[in-house]
């Protein structure tokens, strides 16, 4: 995006910090724990194992040790655990990202905090301000409810802000502790799938405006949000007495196949591009069927989404933090050349999509 004077006002992504909780359980350990939990409920335990293995997740990091979860009975107990862990992980990823960007907390002008797995007032960004000793005049934008799409949407909204304040620095912090939302009394297929797919983790992206010193990294050239009408029951939460009960429709992969090609092609066409011009694809790790739908609809070569597949296998779907994990790995592992184009994309509750156009 050019200013009236012809200068490029596209912000830079300087760095992405990532962190996982210290507690880890393999998928086999988790299957064993769920078998013990649900054995007395006469649930089809073989079906449980089939669903867990079908998501192709090798294991997940957990906010608390596995043996602690039986004692977290009420919504308040789980949410209190969420606040503690979210604050700790949020501080960790913010410090990692700022160090990688060669910046300090005093350089931060705006914090966008995204989550869908816990609630707090004041929000976690306020608690992080105290821990990090951010300036008193920094701005806060906590975003709740966007779910898996929020990592990409957070980057897009931060970039929008930085076009208006090109000398500023913004953080996009995503913290998701999906394990603390599990409804142990819910034996529905969506809850069983969620118990095998979603993991815990956090990420922080550092963005700087075009006029800020030391501009480097890919620029956020443009973004586009797409909302699909009348799809509220495709994905989200039902807020019940025991907390967040997952809404997860089997129609998600079909929606991806039906819409994402037209969405991406229209977005690229608006900037004079085609899919063949994109060298780097940064896709949210929605699950095997979602990644397959991305590949099929966009006609991507098998290795194109390798980093997304690897992240899914290693840590599971981290909701909003997932696409930032893949973005961070792309920045660190890929030898991008000046002029390379990239697309970051995610889908989530609404139901809708977010696409971000990147250029190195």
Tab-separated table of C-alpha atoms in Angstrom:
chain	number	residue	atom	x	y	z
A	1	UNK	CA	0.000	0.000	0.000
A	2	UNK	CA	1.448	3.345	-1.068
A	3	UNK	CA	0.922	6.703	0.609
A	4	UNK	CA	-0.012	9.862	-1.294
A	5	UNK	CA	3.699	10.598	-1.628
A	6	UNK	CA	4.328	7.189	-3.204
A	7	UNK	CA	6.000	5.632	-0.160
A	8	UNK	CA	5.218	2.033	0.829
A	9	UNK	CA	3.307	2.112	4.131
A	10	UNK	CA	3.141	-1.667	4.539
A	11	UNK	CA	4.315	-2.690	8.042
A	12	UNK	CA	7.020	-5.293	8.637
A	13	UNK	CA	6.800	-8.520	10.629
A	14	UNK	CA	10.075	-8.374	12.522
A	15	UNK	CA	9.925	-11.611	14.543
A	16	UNK	CA	7.673	-14.291	16.001
A	17	UNK	CA	8.248	-15.801	19.445
A	18	UNK	CA	6.732	-19.182	20.303
A	19	UNK	CA	6.370	-21.173	23.513
A	20	UNK	CA	4.752	-24.371	24.738
A	21	UNK	CA	3.848	-25.292	28.325
A	22	UNK	CA	6.423	-27.543	30.041
A	23	UNK	CA	4.049	-30.483	30.528
A	24	UNK	CA	3.786	-32.970	27.668
A	25	UNK	CA	1.700	-36.068	27.037
A	26	UNK	CA	1.913	-38.342	24.042
A	27	UNK	CA	-1.294	-39.223	22.232
A	28	UNK	CA	-1.061	-42.741	23.668
A	29	UNK	CA	-0.877	-41.337	27.211
A	30	UNK	CA	-3.871	-39.126	26.517
A	31	UNK	CA	-5.862	-42.008	25.029
A	32	UNK	CA	-5.150	-44.051	28.161
A	33	UNK	CA	-6.312	-41.179	30.387
A	34	UNK	CA	-9.526	-40.765	28.404
A	35	UNK	CA	-10.184	-44.511	28.440
A	36	UNK	CA	-9.988	-44.446	32.223
A	37	UNK	CA	-12.209	-41.352	32.433
A	38	UNK	CA	-14.920	-42.599	30.106
A	39	UNK	CA	-14.787	-46.375	30.658
A	40	UNK	CA	-17.606	-46.284	33.204
A	41	UNK	CA	-19.851	-44.340	30.816
A	42	UNK	CA	-20.152	-47.289	28.416
A	43	UNK	CA	-18.645	-45.238	25.640
A	44	UNK	CA	-17.277	-47.008	22.569
A	45	UNK	CA	-13.619	-46.875	23.601
A	46	UNK	CA	-12.381	-48.245	20.292
A	47	UNK	CA	-14.139	-45.365	18.576
A	48	UNK	CA	-12.341	-42.976	20.933
A	49	UNK	CA	-8.977	-44.375	19.864
A	50	UNK	CA	-9.920	-44.264	16.185
A	51	UNK	CA	-10.912	-40.599	16.413
A	52	UNK	CA	-7.775	-39.628	18.315
A	53	UNK	CA	-5.463	-41.361	15.881
A	54	UNK	CA	-7.313	-39.984	12.860
A	55	UNK	CA	-6.292	-36.409	13.721
A	56	UNK	CA	-2.620	-37.409	13.227
A	57	UNK	CA	-1.387	-35.624	16.362
A	58	UNK	CA	1.579	-37.279	18.060
A	59	UNK	CA	1.147	-35.561	21.411
A	60	UNK	CA	0.459	-32.235	23.065
A	61	UNK	CA	1.870	-29.832	25.581
A	62	UNK	CA	-0.474	-29.128	28.491
A	63	UNK	CA	-0.964	-26.111	30.734
A	64	UNK	CA	-0.949	-28.359	33.797
A	65	UNK	CA	0.522	-31.800	34.557
A	66	UNK	CA	-1.796	-34.518	33.299
A	67	UNK	CA	-2.496	-35.739	36.832
A	68	UNK	CA	-3.813	-32.275	37.850
A	69	UNK	CA	-6.769	-32.247	35.475
A	70	UNK	CA	-9.144	-34.470	37.507
A	71	UNK	CA	-9.066	-31.873	40.313
A	72	UNK	CA	-10.091	-29.047	37.954
A	73	UNK	CA	-13.824	-29.631	38.197
A	74	UNK	CA	-15.538	-26.233	37.987
A	75	UNK	CA	-15.368	-23.529	35.341
A	76	UNK	CA	-13.817	-21.205	37.911
A	77	UNK	CA	-11.043	-23.673	38.753
A	78	UNK	CA	-10.179	-24.172	35.102
A	79	UNK	CA	-10.390	-20.475	34.281
A	80	UNK	CA	-8.193	-19.550	37.257
A	81	UNK	CA	-5.617	-22.050	35.977
A	82	UNK	CA	-5.993	-20.487	32.531
A	83	UNK	CA	-5.267	-16.975	33.857
A	84	UNK	CA	-2.100	-18.129	35.624
A	85	UNK	CA	-0.741	-20.115	32.703
A	86	UNK	CA	-1.810	-17.600	30.052
A	87	UNK	CA	-0.005	-14.807	31.864
A	88	UNK	CA	3.176	-16.855	32.205
A	89	UNK	CA	3.184	-18.042	28.586
A	90	UNK	CA	2.234	-14.601	27.296
A	91	UNK	CA	5.202	-13.033	29.066
A	92	UNK	CA	7.529	-15.736	27.747
A	93	UNK	CA	6.551	-15.303	24.094
A	94	UNK	CA	6.560	-11.505	24.274
A	95	UNK	CA	10.093	-11.477	25.673
A	96	UNK	CA	11.262	-14.011	23.087
A	97	UNK	CA	9.776	-12.050	20.211
A	98	UNK	CA	11.115	-8.686	21.391
A	99	UNK	CA	14.593	-10.120	21.893
A	100	UNK	CA	14.554	-11.626	18.396
A	101	UNK	CA	13.430	-8.253	17.010
A	102	UNK	CA	16.192	-6.488	18.983
A	103	UNK	CA	13.622	-4.377	20.807
A	104	UNK	CA	12.606	-3.802	24.424
A	105	UNK	CA	9.194	-3.617	26.115
A	106	UNK	CA	9.540	0.174	26.174
A	107	UNK	CA	9.411	0.160	22.359
A	108	UNK	CA	5.879	-1.299	22.316
A	109	UNK	CA	3.061	1.083	21.404
A	110	UNK	CA	0.129	-1.325	21.047
A	111	UNK	CA	-0.672	-4.866	22.200
A	112	UNK	CA	-3.303	-6.972	20.440
A	113	UNK	CA	-4.130	-9.957	22.661
A	114	UNK	CA	-6.145	-12.821	21.164
A	115	UNK	CA	-7.596	-15.904	22.782
A	116	UNK	CA	-10.728	-18.047	22.859
A	117	UNK	CA	-9.952	-20.446	25.736
A	118	UNK	CA	-10.349	-18.292	28.831
A	119	UNK	CA	-11.686	-14.985	30.132
A	120	UNK	CA	-10.223	-12.307	32.368
A	121	UNK	CA	-10.997	-8.707	33.293
A	122	UNK	CA	-8.643	-6.925	33.312
A	123	UNK	CA	-7.538	-8.899	30.270
A	124	UNK	CA	-4.221	-10.717	30.088
A	125	UNK	CA	-2.565	-7.861	28.195
A	126	UNK	CA	-2.975	-5.653	31.290
A	127	UNK	CA	-1.258	-8.269	33.439
A	128	UNK	CA	1.512	-8.520	30.858
A	129	UNK	CA	1.961	-4.760	30.921
A	130	UNK	CA	2.846	-5.001	34.607
A	131	UNK	CA	5.209	-7.930	34.124
A	132	UNK	CA	6.946	-6.472	31.086
A	133	UNK	CA	6.918	-2.897	32.391
A	134	UNK	CA	5.389	-1.500	29.230
A	135	UNK	CA	5.036	2.270	28.937
A	136	UNK	CA	2.003	3.772	30.623
A	137	UNK	CA	0.720	5.180	27.314
A	138	UNK	CA	0.656	1.891	25.369
A	139	UNK	CA	-2.640	0.899	23.741
A	140	UNK	CA	-4.541	-2.354	24.380
A	141	UNK	CA	-6.848	-4.298	22.103
A	142	UNK	CA	-7.987	-7.618	23.617
A	143	UNK	CA	-9.852	-9.802	21.104
A	144	UNK	CA	-11.978	-12.743	22.233
A	145	UNK	CA	-14.100	-15.146	20.203
A	146	UNK	CA	-12.370	-15.302	16.829
A	147	UNK	CA	-10.938	-18.741	17.599
A	148	UNK	CA	-8.630	-20.339	15.059
A	149	UNK	CA	-8.796	-17.376	12.688
A	150	UNK	CA	-7.540	-14.907	15.316
A	151	UNK	CA	-3.796	-15.324	14.731
A	152	UNK	CA	-4.118	-14.160	11.132
A	153	UNK	CA	-6.820	-11.620	11.997
A	154	UNK	CA	-4.666	-10.191	14.794
A	155	UNK	CA	-1.767	-9.641	12.393
A	156	UNK	CA	-4.136	-8.036	9.883
A	157	UNK	CA	-5.647	-5.656	12.462
A	158	UNK	CA	-2.206	-4.746	13.828
A	159	UNK	CA	-1.065	-3.966	10.294
A	160	UNK	CA	-4.148	-1.788	9.780
A	161	UNK	CA	-3.213	0.152	12.903
A	162	UNK	CA	0.422	0.550	11.856
A	163	UNK	CA	-0.558	2.033	8.516
A	164	UNK	CA	-2.125	4.854	10.508
A	165	UNK	CA	0.799	5.065	12.940
A	166	UNK	CA	3.810	4.101	10.788
A	167	UNK	CA	6.387	4.914	13.463
A	168	UNK	CA	4.836	2.555	16.007
A	169	UNK	CA	5.496	-1.030	17.116
A	170	UNK	CA	2.731	-3.543	17.825
A	171	UNK	CA	2.647	-6.980	19.415
A	172	UNK	CA	0.118	-9.652	18.490
A	173	UNK	CA	0.019	-12.141	21.369
A	174	UNK	CA	-2.017	-15.332	21.026
A	175	UNK	CA	-2.407	-17.662	24.008
A	176	UNK	CA	-4.582	-20.757	23.784
A	177	UNK	CA	-4.896	-23.387	26.530
A	178	UNK	CA	-7.392	-25.727	24.924
A	179	UNK	CA	-6.856	-28.503	27.467
A	180	UNK	CA	-8.490	-26.362	30.160
A	181	UNK	CA	-11.763	-26.187	28.214
A	182	UNK	CA	-12.399	-29.943	27.960
A	183	UNK	CA	-15.912	-30.965	29.017
A	184	UNK	CA	-15.357	-34.338	30.700
A	185	UNK	CA	-19.073	-35.157	30.826
A	186	UNK	CA	-19.606	-34.492	27.129
A	187	UNK	CA	-19.371	-37.721	25.131
A	188	UNK	CA	-20.350	-36.129	21.821
A	189	UNK	CA	-18.242	-36.765	18.730
A	190	UNK	CA	-17.183	-33.069	18.481
A	191	UNK	CA	-15.869	-33.130	22.060
A	192	UNK	CA	-14.042	-36.424	21.489
A	193	UNK	CA	-12.401	-35.037	18.337
A	194	UNK	CA	-11.490	-31.792	20.119
A	195	UNK	CA	-9.930	-33.773	22.976
A	196	UNK	CA	-7.610	-35.409	20.441
A	197	UNK	CA	-6.879	-32.432	18.200
A	198	UNK	CA	-6.381	-29.247	20.202
A	199	UNK	CA	-3.259	-28.427	22.208
A	200	UNK	CA	-1.832	-25.625	24.353
A	201	UNK	CA	0.647	-22.973	23.266
A	202	UNK	CA	1.360	-19.289	22.716
A	203	UNK	CA	2.949	-17.075	20.110
A	204	UNK	CA	3.816	-13.402	19.718
A	205	UNK	CA	4.427	-11.519	16.464
A	206	UNK	CA	6.276	-8.189	16.476
A	207	UNK	CA	5.157	-5.763	13.785
A	208	UNK	CA	6.725	-2.373	13.042
A	209	UNK	CA	5.373	0.426	10.939
A	210	UNK	CA	7.018	1.399	7.670
A	211	UNK	CA	8.570	4.523	9.212
A	212	UNK	CA	10.008	2.738	12.265
A	213	UNK	CA	13.783	2.230	12.222
A	214	UNK	CA	15.326	-1.111	11.306
A	215	UNK	CA	12.609	-2.333	8.952
A	216	UNK	CA	13.202	-5.951	7.983
A	217	UNK	CA	11.212	-9.134	7.471
A	218	UNK	CA	8.172	-9.629	5.258
A	219	UNK	CA	5.808	-6.718	4.758
A	220	UNK	CA	2.076	-7.060	5.364
A	221	UNK	CA	0.941	-5.744	1.994
A	222	UNK	CA	-2.785	-6.324	2.424
A	223	UNK	CA	-5.408	-8.443	4.150
A	224	UNK	CA	-8.948	-9.563	3.520
A	225	UNK	CA	-11.647	-10.882	5.840
A	226	UNK	CA	-14.432	-13.087	4.495
A	227	UNK	CA	-17.594	-13.818	6.471
A	228	UNK	CA	-19.856	-16.711	5.486
A	229	UNK	CA	-23.476	-15.855	6.348
A	230	UNK	CA	-25.602	-18.153	8.522
A	231	UNK	CA	-22.744	-20.420	9.643
A	232	UNK	CA	-22.764	-19.708	13.388
A	233	UNK	CA	-23.138	-23.392	14.286
A	234	UNK	CA	-20.146	-24.545	12.271
A	235	UNK	CA	-17.600	-23.831	15.011
A	236	UNK	CA	-17.495	-22.117	18.381
A	237	UNK	CA	-18.559	-22.533	21.985
A	238	UNK	CA	-21.795	-23.090	23.795
A	239	UNK	CA	-21.227	-21.387	27.152
A	240	UNK	CA	-22.664	-23.786	29.736
A	241	UNK	CA	-22.514	-24.029	33.528
A	242	UNK	CA	-19.258	-26.004	33.338
A	243	UNK	CA	-17.540	-23.660	30.872
A	244	UNK	CA	-16.955	-23.795	27.136
A	245	UNK	CA	-18.647	-26.674	25.315
A	246	UNK	CA	-17.243	-27.128	21.836
A	247	UNK	CA	-19.307	-26.651	18.683
A	248	UNK	CA	-17.499	-28.376	15.822
A	249	UNK	CA	-19.345	-29.353	12.671
A	250	UNK	CA	-18.237	-32.037	10.233
A	251	UNK	CA	-19.018	-29.465	7.525
A	252	UNK	CA	-15.785	-27.488	8.124
A	253	UNK	CA	-13.654	-29.260	5.449
A	254	UNK	CA	-16.501	-28.913	2.956
A	255	UNK	CA	-16.727	-25.170	3.617
A	256	UNK	CA	-12.992	-24.869	3.004
A	257	UNK	CA	-13.289	-26.735	-0.302
A	258	UNK	CA	-16.296	-24.698	-1.386
A	259	UNK	CA	-14.961	-21.246	-0.549
A	260	UNK	CA	-11.213	-20.924	-0.063
A	261	UNK	CA	-10.244	-21.128	-3.735
A	262	UNK	CA	-12.563	-18.308	-4.740
A	263	UNK	CA	-11.602	-16.312	-1.643
A	264	UNK	CA	-7.865	-16.594	-2.316
A	265	UNK	CA	-8.133	-16.042	-6.071
A	266	UNK	CA	-10.261	-12.941	-5.588
A	267	UNK	CA	-7.881	-11.576	-2.963
A	268	UNK	CA	-4.825	-12.128	-5.144
A	269	UNK	CA	-6.499	-10.797	-8.273
A	270	UNK	CA	-7.156	-7.510	-6.474
A	271	UNK	CA	-3.387	-7.142	-6.207
A	272	UNK	CA	-2.520	-8.323	-9.691
A	273	UNK	CA	-1.418	-11.786	-8.558
A	274	UNK	CA	-2.260	-15.426	-9.134
A	275	UNK	CA	-1.719	-18.505	-6.983
A	276	UNK	CA	1.318	-19.406	-9.086
A	277	UNK	CA	2.992	-16.169	-7.911
A	278	UNK	CA	2.894	-17.256	-4.243
A	279	UNK	CA	6.067	-18.968	-3.035
A	280	UNK	CA	5.244	-19.267	0.668
A	281	UNK	CA	1.950	-20.534	2.083
A	282	UNK	CA	1.354	-20.154	5.836
A	283	UNK	CA	-1.762	-22.149	6.717
A	284	UNK	CA	-3.538	-22.681	10.016
A	285	UNK	CA	-3.268	-26.290	11.200
A	286	UNK	CA	-7.007	-26.946	11.359
A	287	UNK	CA	-6.663	-30.733	11.182
A	288	UNK	CA	-5.884	-33.311	8.480
A	289	UNK	CA	-9.136	-32.846	6.577
A	290	UNK	CA	-8.795	-29.055	6.626
A	291	UNK	CA	-5.192	-29.149	5.380
A	292	UNK	CA	-6.186	-31.626	2.683
A	293	UNK	CA	-9.013	-29.291	1.686
A	294	UNK	CA	-6.554	-26.379	1.426
A	295	UNK	CA	-4.260	-28.479	-0.771
A	296	UNK	CA	-7.061	-29.734	-3.015
A	297	UNK	CA	-8.935	-26.457	-3.429
A	298	UNK	CA	-5.796	-24.382	-4.066
A	299	UNK	CA	-4.062	-27.101	-6.121
A	300	UNK	CA	-0.949	-26.965	-3.944
A	301	UNK	CA	1.997	-29.307	-4.409
A	302	UNK	CA	2.346	-31.968	-1.664
A	303	UNK	CA	5.249	-30.254	0.131
A	304	UNK	CA	3.734	-26.762	0.073
A	305	UNK	CA	2.102	-27.060	3.517
A	306	UNK	CA	4.841	-29.233	5.037
A	307	UNK	CA	5.384	-26.859	7.966
A	308	UNK	CA	1.660	-26.857	8.774
A	309	UNK	CA	1.512	-30.669	8.665
A	310	UNK	CA	4.604	-30.937	10.880
A	311	UNK	CA	3.185	-28.486	13.430
A	312	UNK	CA	-0.088	-30.431	13.554
A	313	UNK	CA	1.740	-33.705	14.223
A	314	UNK	CA	4.087	-32.257	16.825
A	315	UNK	CA	1.831	-30.011	18.944
A	316	UNK	CA	-1.741	-30.313	17.628
A	317	UNK	CA	-4.070	-27.491	16.664
A	318	UNK	CA	-3.234	-24.500	18.901
A	319	UNK	CA	-6.256	-22.498	17.721
A	320	UNK	CA	-5.239	-18.857	17.138
A	321	UNK	CA	-1.573	-19.516	17.950
A	322	UNK	CA	-1.243	-22.218	15.258
A	323	UNK	CA	-0.854	-19.987	12.229
A	324	UNK	CA	1.669	-17.841	14.140
A	325	UNK	CA	3.674	-20.991	14.933
A	326	UNK	CA	3.801	-21.788	11.219
A	327	UNK	CA	4.646	-18.160	10.413
A	328	UNK	CA	7.525	-18.204	12.903
A	329	UNK	CA	8.894	-21.427	11.487
A	330	UNK	CA	8.613	-19.979	7.980
A	331	UNK	CA	10.615	-16.898	8.985
A	332	UNK	CA	13.304	-19.040	10.603
A	333	UNK	CA	13.542	-22.003	8.223
A	334	UNK	CA	12.761	-20.677	4.767
A	335	UNK	CA	15.394	-18.917	2.702
A	336	UNK	CA	12.996	-16.345	1.283
A	337	UNK	CA	14.311	-14.063	-1.421
A	338	UNK	CA	13.577	-10.344	-1.751
A	339	UNK	CA	10.390	-9.963	-3.748
A	340	UNK	CA	8.930	-13.340	-2.721
A	341	UNK	CA	5.177	-13.344	-2.127
A	342	UNK	CA	3.445	-15.231	0.666
A	343	UNK	CA	-0.104	-15.826	1.877
A	344	UNK	CA	-1.062	-16.464	5.490
A	345	UNK	CA	-4.557	-17.896	5.891
A	346	UNK	CA	-6.797	-19.190	8.649
A	347	UNK	CA	-10.461	-19.994	9.167
A	348	UNK	CA	-12.562	-19.956	12.295
A	349	UNK	CA	-15.822	-19.198	14.118
A	350	UNK	CA	-18.195	-16.910	12.340
A	351	UNK	CA	-17.665	-18.900	10.133
A	352	UNK	CA	-15.097	-17.052	8.081
A	353	UNK	CA	-11.589	-16.719	6.718
A	354	UNK	CA	-8.721	-14.273	7.053
A	355	UNK	CA	-6.032	-13.891	4.414
A	356	UNK	CA	-2.841	-11.847	4.735
A	357	UNK	CA	-0.619	-10.997	1.770
A	358	UNK	CA	3.097	-10.937	2.590
A	359	UNK	CA	6.108	-9.777	0.576
A	360	UNK	CA	9.740	-10.219	1.478
